[in-house]
Amino acid sequence: MAAPAIATGYGGRLTVDLGALKRNWIALSKVSRGALTGAVVKADAYGTGITQASRAFHEAGARFFFAATPDEGIAVRAALPEDAHIFILSGLYPGSAPLYVGERLMPCIASIPMLEEWLQACIASNQALPAALHFDTGINRLGFRLNEVSIVKRMIDQIGYQPQMIMSHLACADTPAHEKNRTQLALFTSVMAQFPGIPASLSNSAGLMTNRENHFQMVRPGIALYGGRAVAGRRNPMAPVVTLEAPVLMTKDVKTGETVGYGALQTMSQDSRIAVVAIGYADGFFRSLSSSNNHRGTNVAIRGQLCPVVGRVSMDMIGVDVTDLSEPPRPGEMVEILGPHVSVDDHADVANTIGYEVLTSLKGRYTRQYTEGASPTG
């Protein structure tokens, strides 16, 4: 057996496999052959680092990027060559058109006031500034209402403006059999008919992976790029991207009937050995991953063996039952929080959430490093 990894710093270690990011983008681009494949890099590229992830996707072949805010878009613009095209999913913030124009960002315009401001910017600059038009087909978040389609069309026709793309967003793509998917596809097709010749985009990761009818001219994968599960109830085919490790602080023997952690929620049913590990909710390890006498918590892995979390997750540390290990872990030995044996979705299932939240919460006290699937790049 290889010697266990020992901490070289004072806290956790977060490793992002840039090679896996590239492989995931290439795999999805093959599925969506015939459509352009973008890359959603919002929320710091789902916690992996927007600069590094954007560069990896660009090296893999991506040229269209989707950020949530202008600040994110500016970070992508600074990281990539001039051939990158950057959409801002949150639309056009009031008064921000000059910023978007200066940074060559394309708003996903979702309301009449946004469209008015953007068309005024087009007139002022005497050019058709690129943007997408976002229509709400049933999710009731951002997007023009369907009864505004004729108004939008009249506004852009008055000045001869053509958008780069029209788009909508699926509400239930992760549940392929949901009736709403068919309803939204039909509604979006009716919107497309009002804008002939304009490229269209509907699919997120799940939409891309489940129904070719959703592909149109552009797909916008997000969670699948980062190794997360996109479709409920199906095997996840994507390569894991993130490894998170945290060091053991100490081990101790706990007697039958003693409790572990705040609230005394977990009573040991047998003599046990507990490892105290340096990670907690301040590091994005959710309190809802705790265990109690009535609820099994999540698992971590030590030397490839799953070990259950015991008691309540605290701010800085967790207890892990290592009784079944042939040898107790040494102080400084690294515990796999996320990696080949424990996925983001494993934790998400225990916490009654989704892998997206697990990934985007990884802002803890970690040493962060990047690899191409082998040695760290720093």
PDB file of N, CA and C in Angstrom, residues 238-312:
ATOM      1  N   MET A 238     -19.798  11.872 -16.597  1.00  0.00           N
ATOM      2  CA  MET A 238     -18.768  12.904 -16.683  1.00  0.00           C
ATOM      3  C   MET A 238     -17.593  12.611 -15.757  1.00  0.00           C
ATOM      4  N   ALA A 239     -16.428  13.080 -16.162  1.00  0.00           N
ATOM      5  CA  ALA A 239     -15.218  12.883 -15.360  1.00  0.00           C
ATOM      6  C   ALA A 239     -15.248  13.807 -14.147  1.00  0.00           C
ATOM      7  N   PRO A 240     -14.901  13.305 -12.952  1.00  0.00           N
ATOM      8  CA  PRO A 240     -14.815  14.193 -11.788  1.00  0.00           C
ATOM      9  C   PRO A 240     -13.707  15.212 -11.977  1.00  0.00           C
ATOM     10  N   VAL A 241     -13.939  16.405 -11.503  1.00  0.00           N
ATOM     11  CA  VAL A 241     -13.014  17.526 -11.718  1.00  0.00           C
ATOM     12  C   VAL A 241     -12.329  17.958 -10.432  1.00  0.00           C
ATOM     13  N   VAL A 242     -13.043  17.895  -9.321  1.00  0.00           N
ATOM     14  CA  VAL A 242     -12.554  18.475  -8.058  1.00  0.00           C
ATOM     15  C   VAL A 242     -12.184  17.367  -7.076  1.00  0.00           C
ATOM     16  N   THR A 243     -11.016  17.523  -6.460  1.00  0.00           N
ATOM     17  CA  THR A 243     -10.618  16.710  -5.320  1.00  0.00           C
ATOM     18  C   THR A 243     -10.415  17.644  -4.132  1.00  0.00           C
ATOM     19  N   LEU A 244     -11.035  17.307  -3.019  1.00  0.00           N
ATOM     20  CA  LEU A 244     -10.878  18.096  -1.792  1.00  0.00           C
ATOM     21  C   LEU A 244     -10.405  17.174  -0.687  1.00  0.00           C
ATOM     22  N   GLU A 245      -9.321  17.558  -0.043  1.00  0.00           N
ATOM     23  CA  GLU A 245      -8.758  16.779   1.051  1.00  0.00           C
ATOM     24  C   GLU A 245      -8.582  17.672   2.273  1.00  0.00           C
ATOM     25  N   ALA A 246      -8.681  17.075   3.443  1.00  0.00           N
ATOM     26  CA  ALA A 246      -8.484  17.808   4.692  1.00  0.00           C
ATOM     27  C   ALA A 246      -7.684  16.928   5.647  1.00  0.00           C
ATOM     28  N   PRO A 247      -6.863  17.527   6.497  1.00  0.00           N
ATOM     29  CA  PRO A 247      -5.979  16.731   7.352  1.00  0.00           C
ATOM     30  C   PRO A 247      -6.650  16.255   8.640  1.00  0.00           C
ATOM     31  N   VAL A 248      -6.201  15.090   9.093  1.00  0.00           N
ATOM     32  CA  VAL A 248      -6.561  14.603  10.420  1.00  0.00           C
ATOM     33  C   VAL A 248      -5.809  15.431  11.461  1.00  0.00           C
ATOM     34  N   LEU A 249      -6.531  15.882  12.479  1.00  0.00           N
ATOM     35  CA  LEU A 249      -5.900  16.619  13.570  1.00  0.00           C
ATOM     36  C   LEU A 249      -5.457  15.688  14.699  1.00  0.00           C
ATOM     37  N   MET A 250      -6.285  14.705  14.999  1.00  0.00           N
ATOM     38  CA  MET A 250      -5.954  13.728  16.030  1.00  0.00           C
ATOM     39  C   MET A 250      -6.953  12.580  15.950  1.00  0.00           C
ATOM     40  N   THR A 251      -6.637  11.472  16.584  1.00  0.00           N
ATOM     41  CA  THR A 251      -7.613  10.399  16.757  1.00  0.00           C
ATOM     42  C   THR A 251      -7.797  10.160  18.248  1.00  0.00           C
ATOM     43  N   LYS A 252      -8.961   9.630  18.607  1.00  0.00           N
ATOM     44  CA  LYS A 252      -9.208   9.332  20.024  1.00  0.00           C
ATOM     45  C   LYS A 252     -10.179   8.176  20.141  1.00  0.00           C
ATOM     46  N   ASP A 253     -10.062   7.448  21.228  1.00  0.00           N
ATOM     47  CA  ASP A 253     -10.977   6.350  21.509  1.00  0.00           C
ATOM     48  C   ASP A 253     -12.199   6.884  22.245  1.00  0.00           C
ATOM     49  N   VAL A 254     -13.372   6.438  21.802  1.00  0.00           N
ATOM     50  CA  VAL A 254     -14.631   6.868  22.408  1.00  0.00           C
ATOM     51  C   VAL A 254     -15.368   5.611  22.884  1.00  0.00           C
ATOM     52  N   LYS A 255     -15.822   5.645  24.100  1.00  0.00           N
ATOM     53  CA  LYS A 255     -16.448   4.477  24.722  1.00  0.00           C
ATOM     54  C   LYS A 255     -17.934   4.368  24.357  1.00  0.00           C
ATOM     55  N   THR A 256     -18.446   3.168  24.442  1.00  0.00           N
ATOM     56  CA  THR A 256     -19.879   2.939  24.260  1.00  0.00           C
ATOM     57  C   THR A 256     -20.689   3.846  25.181  1.00  0.00           C
ATOM     58  N   GLY A 257     -21.683   4.514  24.627  1.00  0.00           N
ATOM     59  CA  GLY A 257     -22.536   5.396  25.417  1.00  0.00           C
ATOM     60  C   GLY A 257     -22.066   6.839  25.454  1.00  0.00           C
ATOM     61  N   GLU A 258     -20.837   7.106  25.024  1.00  0.00           N
ATOM     62  CA  GLU A 258     -20.382   8.497  24.950  1.00  0.00           C
ATOM     63  C   GLU A 258     -20.921   9.147  23.676  1.00  0.00           C
ATOM     64  N   THR A 259     -21.007  10.466  23.716  1.00  0.00           N
ATOM     65  CA  THR A 259     -21.520  11.204  22.560  1.00  0.00           C
ATOM     66  C   THR A 259     -20.382  11.932  21.849  1.00  0.00           C
ATOM     67  N   VAL A 260     -20.648  12.298  20.593  1.00  0.00           N
ATOM     68  CA  VAL A 260     -19.667  13.006  19.772  1.00  0.00           C
ATOM     69  C   VAL A 260     -20.301  14.278  19.226  1.00  0.00           C
ATOM     70  N   GLY A 261     -19.641  15.401  19.450  1.00  0.00           N
ATOM     71  CA  GLY A 261     -20.030  16.652  18.807  1.00  0.00           C
ATOM     72  C   GLY A 261     -21.070  17.458  19.553  1.00  0.00           C
ATOM     73  N   TYR A 262     -21.297  18.667  19.037  1.00  0.00           N
ATOM     74  CA  TYR A 262     -22.268  19.589  19.616  1.00  0.00           C
ATOM     75  C   TYR A 262     -23.659  18.959  19.680  1.00  0.00           C
ATOM     76  N   GLY A 263     -24.375  19.286  20.718  1.00  0.00           N
ATOM     77  CA  GLY A 263     -25.750  18.835  20.861  1.00  0.00           C
ATOM     78  C   GLY A 263     -25.894  17.406  21.346  1.00  0.00           C
ATOM     79  N   ALA A 264     -24.755  16.695  21.434  1.00  0.00           N
ATOM     80  CA  ALA A 264     -24.773  15.293  21.891  1.00  0.00           C
ATOM     81  C   ALA A 264     -25.799  14.474  21.101  1.00  0.00           C
ATOM     82  N   LEU A 265     -25.838  14.692  19.779  1.00  0.00           N
ATOM     83  CA  LEU A 265     -26.850  14.045  18.943  1.00  0.00           C
ATOM     84  C   LEU A 265     -26.480  12.626  18.555  1.00  0.00           C
ATOM     85  N   GLN A 266     -25.175  12.294  18.641  1.00  0.00           N
ATOM     86  CA  GLN A 266     -24.722  10.971  18.220  1.00  0.00           C
ATOM     87  C   GLN A 266     -24.113  10.245  19.418  1.00  0.00           C
ATOM     88  N   THR A 267     -24.755   9.168  19.820  1.00  0.00           N
ATOM     89  CA  THR A 267     -24.243   8.335  20.903  1.00  0.00           C
ATOM     90  C   THR A 267     -23.626   7.085  20.302  1.00  0.00           C
ATOM     91  N   MET A 268     -22.413   6.765  20.708  1.00  0.00           N
ATOM     92  CA  MET A 268     -21.731   5.610  20.132  1.00  0.00           C
ATOM     93  C   MET A 268     -22.323   4.320  20.693  1.00  0.00           C
ATOM     94  N   SER A 269     -22.630   3.394  19.801  1.00  0.00           N
ATOM     95  CA  SER A 269     -23.250   2.129  20.204  1.00  0.00           C
ATOM     96  C   SER A 269     -22.215   1.054  20.522  1.00  0.00           C
ATOM     97  N   GLN A 270     -20.960   1.371  20.293  1.00  0.00           N
ATOM     98  CA  GLN A 270     -19.876   0.447  20.614  1.00  0.00           C
ATOM     99  C   GLN A 270     -18.598   1.253  20.842  1.00  0.00           C
ATOM    100  N   ASP A 271     -17.610   0.653  21.443  1.00  0.00           N
ATOM    101  CA  ASP A 271     -16.318   1.308  21.576  1.00  0.00           C
ATOM    102  C   ASP A 271     -15.786   1.606  20.176  1.00  0.00           C
ATOM    103  N   SER A 272     -15.358   2.829  19.964  1.00  0.00           N
ATOM    104  CA  SER A 272     -15.011   3.281  18.617  1.00  0.00           C
ATOM    105  C   SER A 272     -13.759   4.142  18.642  1.00  0.00           C
ATOM    106  N   ARG A 273     -13.197   4.326  17.460  1.00  0.00           N
ATOM    107  CA  ARG A 273     -12.087   5.256  17.293  1.00  0.00           C
ATOM    108  C   ARG A 273     -12.555   6.367  16.349  1.00  0.00           C
ATOM    109  N   ILE A 274     -12.374   7.601  16.770  1.00  0.00           N
ATOM    110  CA  ILE A 274     -12.831   8.772  16.017  1.00  0.00           C
ATOM    111  C   ILE A 274     -11.619   9.579  15.569  1.00  0.00           C
ATOM    112  N   ALA A 275     -11.608   9.969  14.293  1.00  0.00           N
ATOM    113  CA  ALA A 275     -10.612  10.922  13.795  1.00  0.00           C
ATOM    114  C   ALA A 275     -11.264  12.293  13.712  1.00  0.00           C
ATOM    115  N   VAL A 276     -10.579  13.278  14.227  1.00  0.00           N
ATOM    116  CA  VAL A 276     -11.040  14.664  14.138  1.00  0.00           C
ATOM    117  C   VAL A 276     -10.350  15.288  12.931  1.00  0.00           C
ATOM    118  N   VAL A 277     -11.150  15.782  11.976  1.00  0.00           N
ATOM    119  CA  VAL A 277     -10.648  16.237  10.678  1.00  0.00           C
ATOM    120  C   VAL A 277     -10.893  17.735  10.536  1.00  0.00           C
ATOM    121  N   ALA A 278      -9.920  18.425   9.976  1.00  0.00           N
ATOM    122  CA  ALA A 278      -9.934  19.892   9.925  1.00  0.00           C
ATOM    123  C   ALA A 278     -10.732  20.409   8.727  1.00  0.00           C
ATOM    124  N   ILE A 279     -12.042  20.275   8.805  1.00  0.00           N
ATOM    125  CA  ILE A 279     -12.942  20.881   7.830  1.00  0.00           C
ATOM    126  C   ILE A 279     -14.286  21.062   8.508  1.00  0.00           C
ATOM    127  N   GLY A 280     -15.009  22.123   8.145  1.00  0.00           N
ATOM    128  CA  GLY A 280     -16.308  22.364   8.754  1.00  0.00           C
ATOM    129  C   GLY A 280     -17.173  23.218   7.861  1.00  0.00           C
ATOM    130  N   TYR A 281     -18.265  23.716   8.415  1.00  0.00           N
ATOM    131  CA  TYR A 281     -19.186  24.469   7.569  1.00  0.00           C
ATOM    132  C   TYR A 281     -18.613  25.785   7.104  1.00  0.00           C
ATOM    133  N   ALA A 282     -17.582  26.303   7.785  1.00  0.00           N
ATOM    134  CA  ALA A 282     -16.906  27.510   7.296  1.00  0.00           C
ATOM    135  C   ALA A 282     -16.158  27.251   5.992  1.00  0.00           C
ATOM    136  N   ASP A 283     -15.931  25.986   5.691  1.00  0.00           N
ATOM    137  CA  ASP A 283     -15.221  25.596   4.482  1.00  0.00           C
ATOM    138  C   ASP A 283     -16.164  25.055   3.406  1.00  0.00           C
ATOM    139  N   GLY A 284     -17.463  25.189   3.626  1.00  0.00           N
ATOM    140  CA  GLY A 284     -18.428  24.691   2.659  1.00  0.00           C
ATOM    141  C   GLY A 284     -18.844  23.255   2.871  1.00  0.00           C
ATOM    142  N   PHE A 285     -18.436  22.651   3.995  1.00  0.00           N
ATOM    143  CA  PHE A 285     -18.883  21.297   4.336  1.00  0.00           C
ATOM    144  C   PHE A 285     -20.143  21.448   5.174  1.00  0.00           C
ATOM    145  N   PHE A 286     -21.286  21.218   4.561  1.00  0.00           N
ATOM    146  CA  PHE A 286     -22.568  21.631   5.115  1.00  0.00           C
ATOM    147  C   PHE A 286     -22.860  20.991   6.473  1.00  0.00           C
ATOM    148  N   ARG A 287     -23.503  21.755   7.317  1.00  0.00           N
ATOM    149  CA  ARG A 287     -23.973  21.239   8.603  1.00  0.00           C
ATOM    150  C   ARG A 287     -24.985  20.115   8.409  1.00  0.00           C
ATOM    151  N   SER A 288     -25.690  20.145   7.275  1.00  0.00           N
ATOM    152  CA  SER A 288     -26.681  19.116   6.976  1.00  0.00           C
ATOM    153  C   SER A 288     -26.053  17.775   6.600  1.00  0.00           C
ATOM    154  N   LEU A 289     -24.735  17.700   6.565  1.00  0.00           N
ATOM    155  CA  LEU A 289     -24.039  16.430   6.357  1.00  0.00           C
ATOM    156  C   LEU A 289     -23.764  15.705   7.669  1.00  0.00           C
ATOM    157  N   SER A 290     -24.224  16.294   8.776  1.00  0.00           N
ATOM    158  CA  SER A 290     -24.033  15.711  10.103  1.00  0.00           C
ATOM    159  C   SER A 290     -24.790  14.404  10.258  1.00  0.00           C
ATOM    160  N   SER A 291     -24.411  13.643  11.286  1.00  0.00           N
ATOM    161  CA  SER A 291     -25.164  12.438  11.640  1.00  0.00           C
ATOM    162  C   SER A 291     -25.715  12.585  13.054  1.00  0.00           C
ATOM    163  N   SER A 292     -26.703  11.758  13.349  1.00  0.00           N
ATOM    164  CA  SER A 292     -27.279  11.707  14.697  1.00  0.00           C
ATOM    165  C   SER A 292     -27.717  10.271  14.946  1.00  0.00           C
ATOM    166  N   ASN A 293     -28.299  10.036  16.109  1.00  0.00           N
ATOM    167  CA  ASN A 293     -28.813   8.696  16.393  1.00  0.00           C
ATOM    168  C   ASN A 293     -29.931   8.290  15.431  1.00  0.00           C
ATOM    169  N   ASN A 294     -30.602   9.272  14.851  1.00  0.00           N
ATOM    170  CA  ASN A 294     -31.752   9.006  13.990  1.00  0.00           C
ATOM    171  C   ASN A 294     -31.480   9.255  12.506  1.00  0.00           C
ATOM    172  N   HIS A 295     -30.275   9.707  12.175  1.00  0.00           N
ATOM    173  CA  HIS A 295     -30.004  10.113  10.800  1.00  0.00           C
ATOM    174  C   HIS A 295     -28.550   9.826  10.459  1.00  0.00           C
ATOM    175  N   ARG A 296     -28.343   9.067   9.414  1.00  0.00           N
ATOM    176  CA  ARG A 296     -26.989   8.781   8.962  1.00  0.00           C
ATOM    177  C   ARG A 296     -26.455   9.976   8.188  1.00  0.00           C
ATOM    178  N   GLY A 297     -25.245  10.371   8.481  1.00  0.00           N
ATOM    179  CA  GLY A 297     -24.631  11.493   7.789  1.00  0.00           C
ATOM    180  C   GLY A 297     -23.930  11.048   6.514  1.00  0.00           C
ATOM    181  N   THR A 298     -23.042  11.880   6.049  1.00  0.00           N
ATOM    182  CA  THR A 298     -22.314  11.578   4.827  1.00  0.00           C
ATOM    183  C   THR A 298     -21.078  10.738   5.134  1.00  0.00           C
ATOM    184  N   ASN A 299     -20.378  10.364   4.079  1.00  0.00           N
ATOM    185  CA  ASN A 299     -19.117   9.640   4.201  1.00  0.00           C
ATOM    186  C   ASN A 299     -17.970  10.470   3.655  1.00  0.00           C
ATOM    187  N   VAL A 300     -16.783  10.215   4.145  1.00  0.00           N
ATOM    188  CA  VAL A 300     -15.543  10.655   3.531  1.00  0.00           C
ATOM    189  C   VAL A 300     -14.735   9.387   3.270  1.00  0.00           C
ATOM    190  N   ALA A 301     -13.559   9.510   2.703  1.00  0.00           N
ATOM    191  CA  ALA A 301     -12.749   8.327   2.416  1.00  0.00           C
ATOM    192  C   ALA A 301     -11.342   8.509   2.959  1.00  0.00           C
ATOM    193  N   ILE A 302     -10.825   7.446   3.553  1.00  0.00           N
ATOM    194  CA  ILE A 302      -9.449   7.417   4.043  1.00  0.00           C
ATOM    195  C   ILE A 302      -8.788   6.180   3.451  1.00  0.00           C
ATOM    196  N   ARG A 303      -7.715   6.401   2.697  1.00  0.00           N
ATOM    197  CA  ARG A 303      -7.014   5.310   1.999  1.00  0.00           C
ATOM    198  C   ARG A 303      -7.977   4.513   1.115  1.00  0.00           C
ATOM    199  N   GLY A 304      -8.938   5.204   0.540  1.00  0.00           N
ATOM    200  CA  GLY A 304      -9.880   4.575  -0.367  1.00  0.00           C
ATOM    201  C   GLY A 304     -11.040   3.879   0.293  1.00  0.00           C
ATOM    202  N   GLN A 305     -11.111   3.901   1.610  1.00  0.00           N
ATOM    203  CA  GLN A 305     -12.199   3.237   2.333  1.00  0.00           C
ATOM    204  C   GLN A 305     -13.168   4.282   2.864  1.00  0.00           C
ATOM    205  N   LEU A 306     -14.471   4.061   2.613  1.00  0.00           N
ATOM    206  CA  LEU A 306     -15.478   5.002   3.093  1.00  0.00           C
ATOM    207  C   LEU A 306     -15.585   4.928   4.610  1.00  0.00           C
ATOM    208  N   CYS A 307     -15.646   6.105   5.224  1.00  0.00           N
ATOM    209  CA  CYS A 307     -15.769   6.217   6.675  1.00  0.00           C
ATOM    210  C   CYS A 307     -16.864   7.233   6.979  1.00  0.00           C
ATOM    211  N   PRO A 308     -17.795   6.922   7.887  1.00  0.00           N
ATOM    212  CA  PRO A 308     -18.920   7.821   8.137  1.00  0.00           C
ATOM    213  C   PRO A 308     -18.550   9.005   9.030  1.00  0.00           C
ATOM    214  N   VAL A 309     -19.142  10.152   8.702  1.00  0.00           N
ATOM    215  CA  VAL A 309     -19.082  11.301   9.603  1.00  0.00           C
ATOM    216  C   VAL A 309     -19.934  10.989  10.830  1.00  0.00           C
ATOM    217  N   VAL A 310     -19.423  11.365  12.008  1.00  0.00           N
ATOM    218  CA  VAL A 310     -20.107  11.067  13.266  1.00  0.00           C
ATOM    219  C   VAL A 310     -20.395  12.376  13.993  1.00  0.00           C
ATOM    220  N   GLY A 311     -21.652  12.584  14.366  1.00  0.00           N
ATOM    221  CA  GLY A 311     -22.022  13.773  15.123  1.00  0.00           C
ATOM    222  C   GLY A 311     -22.205  14.982  14.230  1.00  0.00           C
ATOM    223  N   ARG A 312     -22.345  16.106  14.871  1.00  0.00           N
ATOM    224  CA  ARG A 312     -22.660  17.339  14.161  1.00  0.00           C
ATOM    225  C   ARG A 312     -21.413  17.965  13.550  1.00  0.00           C
TER     226      ARG A 312
END
